[in-house]
Coordinates of C-alpha atoms in Angstrom, one line a residue:
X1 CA 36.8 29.4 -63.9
X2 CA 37.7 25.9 -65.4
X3 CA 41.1 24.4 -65.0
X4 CA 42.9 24.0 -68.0
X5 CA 44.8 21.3 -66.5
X6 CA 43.4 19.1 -63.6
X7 CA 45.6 17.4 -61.4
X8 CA 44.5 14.6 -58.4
X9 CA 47.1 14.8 -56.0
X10 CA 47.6 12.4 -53.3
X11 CA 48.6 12.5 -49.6
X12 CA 48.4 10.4 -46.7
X13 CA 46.3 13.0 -45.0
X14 CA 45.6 16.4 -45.1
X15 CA 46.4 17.8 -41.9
X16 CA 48.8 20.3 -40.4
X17 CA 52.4 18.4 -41.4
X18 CA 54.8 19.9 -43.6
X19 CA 54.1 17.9 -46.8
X20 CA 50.2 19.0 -47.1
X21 CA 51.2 23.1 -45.6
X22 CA 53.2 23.2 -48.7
X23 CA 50.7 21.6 -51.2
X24 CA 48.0 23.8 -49.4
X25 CA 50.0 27.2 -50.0
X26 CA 51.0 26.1 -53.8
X27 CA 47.0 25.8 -54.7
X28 CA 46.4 29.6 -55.1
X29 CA 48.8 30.1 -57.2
X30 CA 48.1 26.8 -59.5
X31 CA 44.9 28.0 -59.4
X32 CA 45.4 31.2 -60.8
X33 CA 47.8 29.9 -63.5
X34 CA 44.9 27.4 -64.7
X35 CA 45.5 24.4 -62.7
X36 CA 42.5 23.1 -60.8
X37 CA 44.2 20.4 -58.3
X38 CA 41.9 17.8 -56.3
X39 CA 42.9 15.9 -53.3
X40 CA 42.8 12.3 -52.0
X41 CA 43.7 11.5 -48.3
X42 CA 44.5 7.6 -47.3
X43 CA 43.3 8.4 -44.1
X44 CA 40.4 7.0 -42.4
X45 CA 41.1 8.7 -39.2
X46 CA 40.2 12.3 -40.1
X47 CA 38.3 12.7 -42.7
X48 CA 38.9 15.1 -45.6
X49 CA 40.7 16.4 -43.0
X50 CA 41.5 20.3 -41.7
X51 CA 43.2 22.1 -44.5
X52 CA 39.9 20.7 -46.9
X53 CA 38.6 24.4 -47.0
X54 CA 41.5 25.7 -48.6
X55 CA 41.1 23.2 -51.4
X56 CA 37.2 24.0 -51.7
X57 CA 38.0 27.6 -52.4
X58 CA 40.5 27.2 -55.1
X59 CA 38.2 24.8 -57.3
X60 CA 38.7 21.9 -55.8
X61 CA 37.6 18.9 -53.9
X62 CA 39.0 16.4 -51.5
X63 CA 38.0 12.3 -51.4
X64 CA 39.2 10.4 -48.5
X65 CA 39.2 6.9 -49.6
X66 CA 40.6 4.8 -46.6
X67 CA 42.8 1.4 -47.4
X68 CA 40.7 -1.1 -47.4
X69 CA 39.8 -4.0 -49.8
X70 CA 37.8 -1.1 -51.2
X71 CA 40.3 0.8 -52.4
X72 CA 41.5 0.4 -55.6
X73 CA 38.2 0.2 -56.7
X74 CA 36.7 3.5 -55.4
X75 CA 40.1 5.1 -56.7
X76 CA 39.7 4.1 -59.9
X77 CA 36.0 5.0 -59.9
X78 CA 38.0 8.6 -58.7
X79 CA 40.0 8.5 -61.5
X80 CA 36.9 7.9 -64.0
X81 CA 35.0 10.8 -62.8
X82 CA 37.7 13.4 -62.5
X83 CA 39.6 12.5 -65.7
X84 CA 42.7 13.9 -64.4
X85 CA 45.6 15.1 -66.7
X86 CA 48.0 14.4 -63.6
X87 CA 48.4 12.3 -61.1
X88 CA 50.8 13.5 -58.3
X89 CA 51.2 10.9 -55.6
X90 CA 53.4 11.8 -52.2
X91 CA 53.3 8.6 -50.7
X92 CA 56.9 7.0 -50.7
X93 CA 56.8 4.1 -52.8
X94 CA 53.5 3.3 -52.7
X95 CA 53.2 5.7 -55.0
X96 CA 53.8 2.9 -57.7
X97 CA 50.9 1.0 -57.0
X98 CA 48.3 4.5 -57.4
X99 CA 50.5 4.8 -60.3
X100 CA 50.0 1.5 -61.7
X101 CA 46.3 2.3 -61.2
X102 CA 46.8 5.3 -62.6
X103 CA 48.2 4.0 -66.1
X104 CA 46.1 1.2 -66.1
X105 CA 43.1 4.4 -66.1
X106 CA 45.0 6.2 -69.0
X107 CA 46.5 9.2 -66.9
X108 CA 49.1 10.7 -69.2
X109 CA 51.5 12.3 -66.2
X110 CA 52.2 10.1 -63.3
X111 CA 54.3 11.8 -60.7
X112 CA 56.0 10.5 -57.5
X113 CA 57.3 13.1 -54.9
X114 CA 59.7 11.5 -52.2
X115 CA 59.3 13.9 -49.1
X116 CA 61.2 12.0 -46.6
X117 CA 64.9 10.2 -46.2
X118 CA 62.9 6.9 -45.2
X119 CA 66.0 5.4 -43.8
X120 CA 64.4 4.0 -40.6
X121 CA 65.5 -0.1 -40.1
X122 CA 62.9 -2.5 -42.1
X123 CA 61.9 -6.5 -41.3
X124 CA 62.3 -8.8 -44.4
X125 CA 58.3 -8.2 -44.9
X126 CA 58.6 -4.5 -45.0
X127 CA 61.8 -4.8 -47.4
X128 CA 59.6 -7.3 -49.6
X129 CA 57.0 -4.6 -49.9
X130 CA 59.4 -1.7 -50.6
X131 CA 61.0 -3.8 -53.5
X132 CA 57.6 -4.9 -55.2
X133 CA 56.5 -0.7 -54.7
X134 CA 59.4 0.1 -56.0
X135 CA 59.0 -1.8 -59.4
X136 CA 56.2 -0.3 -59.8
X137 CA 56.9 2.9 -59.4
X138 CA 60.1 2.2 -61.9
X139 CA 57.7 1.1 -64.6
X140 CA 54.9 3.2 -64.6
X141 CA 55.8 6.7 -63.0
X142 CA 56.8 9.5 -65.9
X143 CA 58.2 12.1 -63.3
X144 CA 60.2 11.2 -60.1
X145 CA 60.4 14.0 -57.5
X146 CA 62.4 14.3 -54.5
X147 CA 62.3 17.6 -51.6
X148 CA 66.1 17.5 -51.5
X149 CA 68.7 15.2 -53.0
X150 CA 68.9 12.9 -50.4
X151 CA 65.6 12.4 -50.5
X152 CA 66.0 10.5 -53.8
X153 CA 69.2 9.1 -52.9
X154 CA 68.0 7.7 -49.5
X155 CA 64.4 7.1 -50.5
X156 CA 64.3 5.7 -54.7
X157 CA 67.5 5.5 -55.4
X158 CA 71.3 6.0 -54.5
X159 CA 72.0 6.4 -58.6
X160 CA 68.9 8.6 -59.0
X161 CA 70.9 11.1 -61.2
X162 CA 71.2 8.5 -64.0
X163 CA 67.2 8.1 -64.2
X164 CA 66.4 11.4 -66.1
X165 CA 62.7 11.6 -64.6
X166 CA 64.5 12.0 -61.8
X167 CA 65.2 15.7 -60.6
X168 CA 65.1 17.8 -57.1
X169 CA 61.8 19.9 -56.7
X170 CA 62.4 22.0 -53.5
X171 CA 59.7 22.7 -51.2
X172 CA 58.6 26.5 -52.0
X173 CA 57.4 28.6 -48.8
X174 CA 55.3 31.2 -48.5
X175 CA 56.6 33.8 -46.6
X176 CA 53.8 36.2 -46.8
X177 CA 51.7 33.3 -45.0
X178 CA 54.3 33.2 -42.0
X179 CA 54.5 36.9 -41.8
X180 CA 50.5 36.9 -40.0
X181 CA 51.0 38.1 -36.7
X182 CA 49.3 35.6 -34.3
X183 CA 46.3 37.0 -32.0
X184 CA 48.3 35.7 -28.9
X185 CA 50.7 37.2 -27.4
X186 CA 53.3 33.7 -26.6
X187 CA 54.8 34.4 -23.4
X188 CA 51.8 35.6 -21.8
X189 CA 49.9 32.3 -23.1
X190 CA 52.5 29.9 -21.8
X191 CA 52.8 32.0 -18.6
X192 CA 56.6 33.1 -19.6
X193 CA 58.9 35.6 -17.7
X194 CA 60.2 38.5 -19.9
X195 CA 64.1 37.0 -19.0
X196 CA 62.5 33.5 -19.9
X197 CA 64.5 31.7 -22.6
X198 CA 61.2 30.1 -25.5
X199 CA 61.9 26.9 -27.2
X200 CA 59.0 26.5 -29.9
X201 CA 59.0 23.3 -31.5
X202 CA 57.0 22.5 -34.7
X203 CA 56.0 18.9 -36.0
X204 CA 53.6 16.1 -35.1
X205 CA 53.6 14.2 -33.2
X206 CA 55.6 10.6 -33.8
X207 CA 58.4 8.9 -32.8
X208 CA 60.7 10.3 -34.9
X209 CA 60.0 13.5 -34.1
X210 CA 61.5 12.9 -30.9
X211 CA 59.4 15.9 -29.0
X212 CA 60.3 14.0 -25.6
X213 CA 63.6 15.3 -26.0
X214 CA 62.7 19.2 -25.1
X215 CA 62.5 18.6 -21.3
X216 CA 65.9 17.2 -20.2
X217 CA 67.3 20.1 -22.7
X218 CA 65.1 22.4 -20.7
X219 CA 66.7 20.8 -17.5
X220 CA 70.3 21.4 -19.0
X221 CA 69.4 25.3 -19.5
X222 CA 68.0 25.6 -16.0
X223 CA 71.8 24.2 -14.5
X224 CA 73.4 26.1 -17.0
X225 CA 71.6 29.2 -14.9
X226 CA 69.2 29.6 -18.1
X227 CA 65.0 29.6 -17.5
X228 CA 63.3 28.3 -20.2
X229 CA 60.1 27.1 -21.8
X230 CA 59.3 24.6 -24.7
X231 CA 56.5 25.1 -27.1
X232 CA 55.4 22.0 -28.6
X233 CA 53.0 23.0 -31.7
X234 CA 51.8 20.3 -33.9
X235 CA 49.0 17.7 -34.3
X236 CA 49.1 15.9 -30.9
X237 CA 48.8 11.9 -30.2
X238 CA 48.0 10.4 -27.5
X239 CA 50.7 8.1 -26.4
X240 CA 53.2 10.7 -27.8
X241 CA 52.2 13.7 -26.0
X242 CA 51.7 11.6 -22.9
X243 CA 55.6 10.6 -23.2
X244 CA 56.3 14.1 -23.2
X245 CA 54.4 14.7 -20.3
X246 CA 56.1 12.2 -18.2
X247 CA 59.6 13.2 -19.2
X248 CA 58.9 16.8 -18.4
X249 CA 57.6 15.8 -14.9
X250 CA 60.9 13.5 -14.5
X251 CA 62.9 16.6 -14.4
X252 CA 60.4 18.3 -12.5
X253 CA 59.4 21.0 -15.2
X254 CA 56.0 19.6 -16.1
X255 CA 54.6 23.4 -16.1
X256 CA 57.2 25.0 -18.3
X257 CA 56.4 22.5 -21.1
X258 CA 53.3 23.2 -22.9
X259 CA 51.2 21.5 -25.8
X260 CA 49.3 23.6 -27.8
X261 CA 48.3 21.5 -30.5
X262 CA 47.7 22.2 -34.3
X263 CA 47.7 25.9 -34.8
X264 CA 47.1 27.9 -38.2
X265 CA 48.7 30.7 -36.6
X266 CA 52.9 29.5 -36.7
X267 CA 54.2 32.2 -38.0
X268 CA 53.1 34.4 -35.6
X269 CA 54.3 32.2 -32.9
X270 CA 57.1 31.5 -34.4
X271 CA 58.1 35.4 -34.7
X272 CA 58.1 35.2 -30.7
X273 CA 60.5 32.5 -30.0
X274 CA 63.5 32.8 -28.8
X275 CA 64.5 29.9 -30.9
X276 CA 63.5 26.8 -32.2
X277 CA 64.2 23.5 -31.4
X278 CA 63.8 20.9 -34.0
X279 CA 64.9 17.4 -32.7
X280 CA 63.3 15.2 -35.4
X281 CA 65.8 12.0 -37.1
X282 CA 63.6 11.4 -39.7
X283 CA 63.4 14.2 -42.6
X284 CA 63.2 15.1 -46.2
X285 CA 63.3 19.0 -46.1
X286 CA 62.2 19.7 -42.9
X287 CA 59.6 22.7 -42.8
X288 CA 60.4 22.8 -38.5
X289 CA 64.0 24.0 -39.9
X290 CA 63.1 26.3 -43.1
X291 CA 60.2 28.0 -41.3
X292 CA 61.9 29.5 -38.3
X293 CA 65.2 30.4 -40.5
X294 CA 62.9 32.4 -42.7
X295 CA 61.9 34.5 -40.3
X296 CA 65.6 34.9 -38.8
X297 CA 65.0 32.7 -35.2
X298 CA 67.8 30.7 -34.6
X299 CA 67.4 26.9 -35.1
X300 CA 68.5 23.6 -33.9
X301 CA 68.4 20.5 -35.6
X302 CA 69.8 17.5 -35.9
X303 CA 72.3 16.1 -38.4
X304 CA 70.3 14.7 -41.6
X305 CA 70.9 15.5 -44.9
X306 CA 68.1 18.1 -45.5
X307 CA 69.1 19.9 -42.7
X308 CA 72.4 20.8 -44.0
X309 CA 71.0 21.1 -47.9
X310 CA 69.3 24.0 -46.0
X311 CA 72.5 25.4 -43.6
X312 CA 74.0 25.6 -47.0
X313 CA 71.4 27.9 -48.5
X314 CA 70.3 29.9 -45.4
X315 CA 72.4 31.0 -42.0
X316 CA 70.6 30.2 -38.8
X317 CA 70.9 26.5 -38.5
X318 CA 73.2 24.8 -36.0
X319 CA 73.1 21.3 -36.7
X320 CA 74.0 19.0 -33.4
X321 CA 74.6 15.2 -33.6
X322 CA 71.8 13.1 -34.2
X323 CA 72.3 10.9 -30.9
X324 CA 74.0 14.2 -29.0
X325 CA 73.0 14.2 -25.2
X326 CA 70.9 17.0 -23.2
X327 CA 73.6 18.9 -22.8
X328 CA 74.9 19.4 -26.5
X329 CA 71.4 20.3 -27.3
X330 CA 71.3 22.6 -24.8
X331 CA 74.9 24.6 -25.4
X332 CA 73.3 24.7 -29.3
X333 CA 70.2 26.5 -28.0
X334 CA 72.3 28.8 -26.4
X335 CA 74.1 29.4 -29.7
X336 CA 70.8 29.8 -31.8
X337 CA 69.5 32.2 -29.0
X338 CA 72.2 34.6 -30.0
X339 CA 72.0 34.3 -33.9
X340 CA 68.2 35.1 -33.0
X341 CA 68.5 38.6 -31.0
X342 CA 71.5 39.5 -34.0
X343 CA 69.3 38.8 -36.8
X344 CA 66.5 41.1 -37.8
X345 CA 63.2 39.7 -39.8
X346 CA 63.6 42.2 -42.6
X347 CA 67.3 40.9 -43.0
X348 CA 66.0 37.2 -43.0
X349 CA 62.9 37.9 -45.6
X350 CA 65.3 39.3 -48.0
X351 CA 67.7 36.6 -47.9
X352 CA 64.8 33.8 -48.1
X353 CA 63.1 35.9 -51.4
X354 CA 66.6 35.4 -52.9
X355 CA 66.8 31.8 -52.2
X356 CA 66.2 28.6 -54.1
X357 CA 62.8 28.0 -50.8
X358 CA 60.7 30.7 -52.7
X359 CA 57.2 29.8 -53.5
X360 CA 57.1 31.1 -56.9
X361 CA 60.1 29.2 -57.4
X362 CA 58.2 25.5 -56.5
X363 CA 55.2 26.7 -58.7
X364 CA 57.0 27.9 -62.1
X365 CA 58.5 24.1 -61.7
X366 CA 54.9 22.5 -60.6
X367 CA 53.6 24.3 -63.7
X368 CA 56.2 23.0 -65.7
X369 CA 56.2 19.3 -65.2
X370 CA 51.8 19.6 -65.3
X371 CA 51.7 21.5 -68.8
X372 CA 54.7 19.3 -70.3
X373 CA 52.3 16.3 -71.8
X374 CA 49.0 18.0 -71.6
X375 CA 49.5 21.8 -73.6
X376 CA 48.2 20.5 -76.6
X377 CA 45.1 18.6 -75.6
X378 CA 42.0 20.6 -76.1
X379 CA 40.1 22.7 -73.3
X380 CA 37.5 20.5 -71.2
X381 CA 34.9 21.3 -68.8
X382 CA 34.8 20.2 -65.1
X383 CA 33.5 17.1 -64.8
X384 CA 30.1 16.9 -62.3
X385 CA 31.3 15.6 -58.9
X386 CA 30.3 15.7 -55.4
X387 CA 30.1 18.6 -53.1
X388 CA 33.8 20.3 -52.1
X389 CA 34.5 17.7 -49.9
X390 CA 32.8 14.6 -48.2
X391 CA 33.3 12.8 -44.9
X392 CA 32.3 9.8 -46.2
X393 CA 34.7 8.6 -48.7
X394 CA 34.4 7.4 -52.3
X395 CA 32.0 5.0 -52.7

C-alpha cells in the first residue's frame, strides 16, 4: 500500500508520554484511510526510540535527528527525500522554526499542535526565544492546533479564537487498547494486602510531574487508619526517581512505594487500582486523568485547566488545589476510592464511546486538516528511504 497523503510528524521523542501514546494509537487508523505518517524525534538520548515498531508496521519510518549545528541541514535533507504533503510539528513554539524550514522546502500544510499549558516562569533569554518562535510560527504555520482550549490560550495565544487556523483538536483515546488485560496480577506484584488501598500513578518522570508527592499522601492515609500503596508507572530518571525514593523513606514507607518503569501494559494495571493519583502542575490534556476515568477508576488531579475541560465531559475526577497539602490529597483519594468501587467499567466505556475523547473522533479531524490542501494533487509513489528506522540519525 502507498499513502495517498504522507505526513512527517514531529516529536520531541518517541517514548511512553502522553503526546507520542496518542500519535502512536492514531497511525492505524491514518493508515488505513491512506495516510502514511513518518516520524522525527529531537532526541539524541534514545534513539528512534520505543514505540518505533508501531510506526514500521503501519508504513512508516522514524529519523532521529538530534539538535545540533547539524540540524537544520539533515532536516531539510529529510524533507527532500520524503516530500511530505504535511508537516505536523508538536513541539511548542519551536514548531515555527521546523515550519520555517518547512516552507522554505515547499510543504504545502504546516501544522503546529500545542500539547501543554506551558505556563512555567521564564528568564528574559527564554522569553526572547519564545517571542522570536513565536513569529515564526505566526508567519509560516497554516494550521494551529491545541489539546484543549487552554492549551492555545496559555501556550500561542490568549486571543487564539480570532486566528481562524486556530481550533481545538482533542486528544482521541483508544479504549480498546486500554481494555488488554495485563499478564500481572497488581497487588500480588507490588506485594499488596487484599484491604490494601492502590494508588497508580501514570507520567514521567520530571519535575512537574511532581511524583514525590505520593509518599506523604501515603503517610496521610496510613493516620487516617487507611493502608496503602503508590504505583508509580512511567519512563523513570534518575535524579527524579531517586527523589521519590528519599521522600518515601522520610516517612518510613520506602517499601509500599514502588517504581515499575515504562510499561505497555497500563490499561491492565490501571483496571486494578483502587484509584489514581495524578499530581502533575504542568498539563495540556492530561492522558494520567483521561485514561483512568475511561475505564471508571476514580481520579485525583490537580487544578489546571485541562483537568476540568475533562471533569466537564467525564465524572470521576476530583480536582484538589494545585499547592493543596498531604492531607487534602489524601481526603480526595479517599473520595475517588469510592466513585471507583460505585462505578462499573461497562458503565464508564459507554460514557467515554459517547464523548468528545473518542479515537475516531481525533482521526475524522486528523484526516480532515491532511486532505484539505492535498486532495487534488495526483497519486505518488513512496519515495526510496532507509530501513523502518535507524539509530543513527539523518545524515
Amino acid at each position: 500500500m502507498t499513502g495517498e497523503c504522507r505526513v512527517l510528524r514531529v516529536v520531541g521523542e518517541l517514548n511512553f508520554g502522553g503526546t507520542e501514546m496518542r500519535t502512536a494509537e492514531l497511525l492505524p487508523r491514518l493508515w488505513a484511510a491512506g495516510v502514511q505518517v513518518h516520524l522525527a524525534t529531537l532526541s539524541d538520548r534514545i534513539g528512534p526510540g520505543p514505540l518505533a515498531g508501531v510506526v514500521s508496521r503501519h508504513g512508516g519510518t522514524v529519523t532521529p535527528i538530534p539538535l545540533d549545528f547539524r540540524f537544520a541541514a539533515r532536516f531539510l535533507g529529510l524533507l527532500r527525500r520524503l516530500r511530505p504533503d504535511v508537516v505536523h510539528v508538536d513541539c511548542a513554539n519551536f514548531s515555527g522554526v521546523l515550519l520555517a524550514l518547512a516552507a522554505l522546502r515547499g510543504v504545502p500544510v504546516r501544522v503546529a499542535h500545542f500539547r501543554g499549558d506551558d505556563n512555567q516562569h521564564r528568564d528574559l533569554r527564554r522569553r526572547v526565544y519564545r517571542w522570536a518562535f513565536r513569529r515564526l510560527l505566526r508567519v509560516f504555520a497554516t494550521d494551529i492546533l491545541g489539546v484543549s482550549p487552554s492549551s492555545l490560550a496559555v501556550a500561542y495565544d490568549p486571543r487564539w479564537h480570532d486566528d481562524p487556523r486556530c481550533r481545538v483538536v482533542l486528544n482521541g483515546l483508544d479504549l480498546d487498547r486500554l481494555r488488554h488485560p495485563s499478564q500481572d496480577d497488581l497487588r500480588e506484584l507490588i506485594g499488596a494486602r487484599p484491604a490494601d488501598l492502590v494508588c497508580v500513578s501514570v507520567g514521567r518522570a520530571s519535575p512537574e510531574k511532581r511524583r514525590w508527592l505520593l509518599p506523604p499522601i501515603l503517610a496521610e492515609l496510613q493516620a487516617r487508619g487507611v493502608r496503602a500503596h503508590a504505583v508509580l508507572i512511567g519512563p523513570g530518571d534518575d535524579v527524579d526517581d531517586e527523589r521519590v525514593r528519599r521522600a518515601a523513606a522520610a516517612v518510613g514507607l520506602a517499601e509500599r512505594v514502588h517504581l515499575l518503569g515504562p510499561r505497555d501494559d497500563v490499561g491492565g494495571l490501571l483496571s486494578q487500582a483502587n484509584v489514581v493519583v495524578h499530581p502533575s502542575c504542568l498539563e495540556g490534556l492530561p492522558g494520567g486523568v483521561l485514561e483512568p476515568v475511561a475505564l471508571g477508576i476514580g481520579t485525583v488531579a490537580a487544578d489546571l485547566p485541562g483537568v476540568h475541560f475533562i471533569n466537564e465531559h467525564l465524572p470521576g475526577v476530583t480536582i484538589v488545589d494545585t499547592e493543596a497539602a498531604p492531607g487534602q490529597w489524601a481526603n480526595a483519594v479517599c473520595v475517588a476510592a469510592t466513585y471507583t468501587e460505585q462505578t462499573s467499567a461497562s458503565t464508564a466505556a459507554e460514557r467515554f464511546a459517547r464523548s468528545v475523547f473518542a479515537i475516531d473522533t481525533a482521526v475524522t479531524t486528523h484526516l480532515a486538516i491532511y486532505r484539505r490542501w492535498v486532495s487534488s494533487r495526483p497519486h505518488r509513489p513512496v519515495p526510496p528511504g532507509p530501513p523502518a528506522f535507524s539509530t543513527r540519525g539523518e545524515r
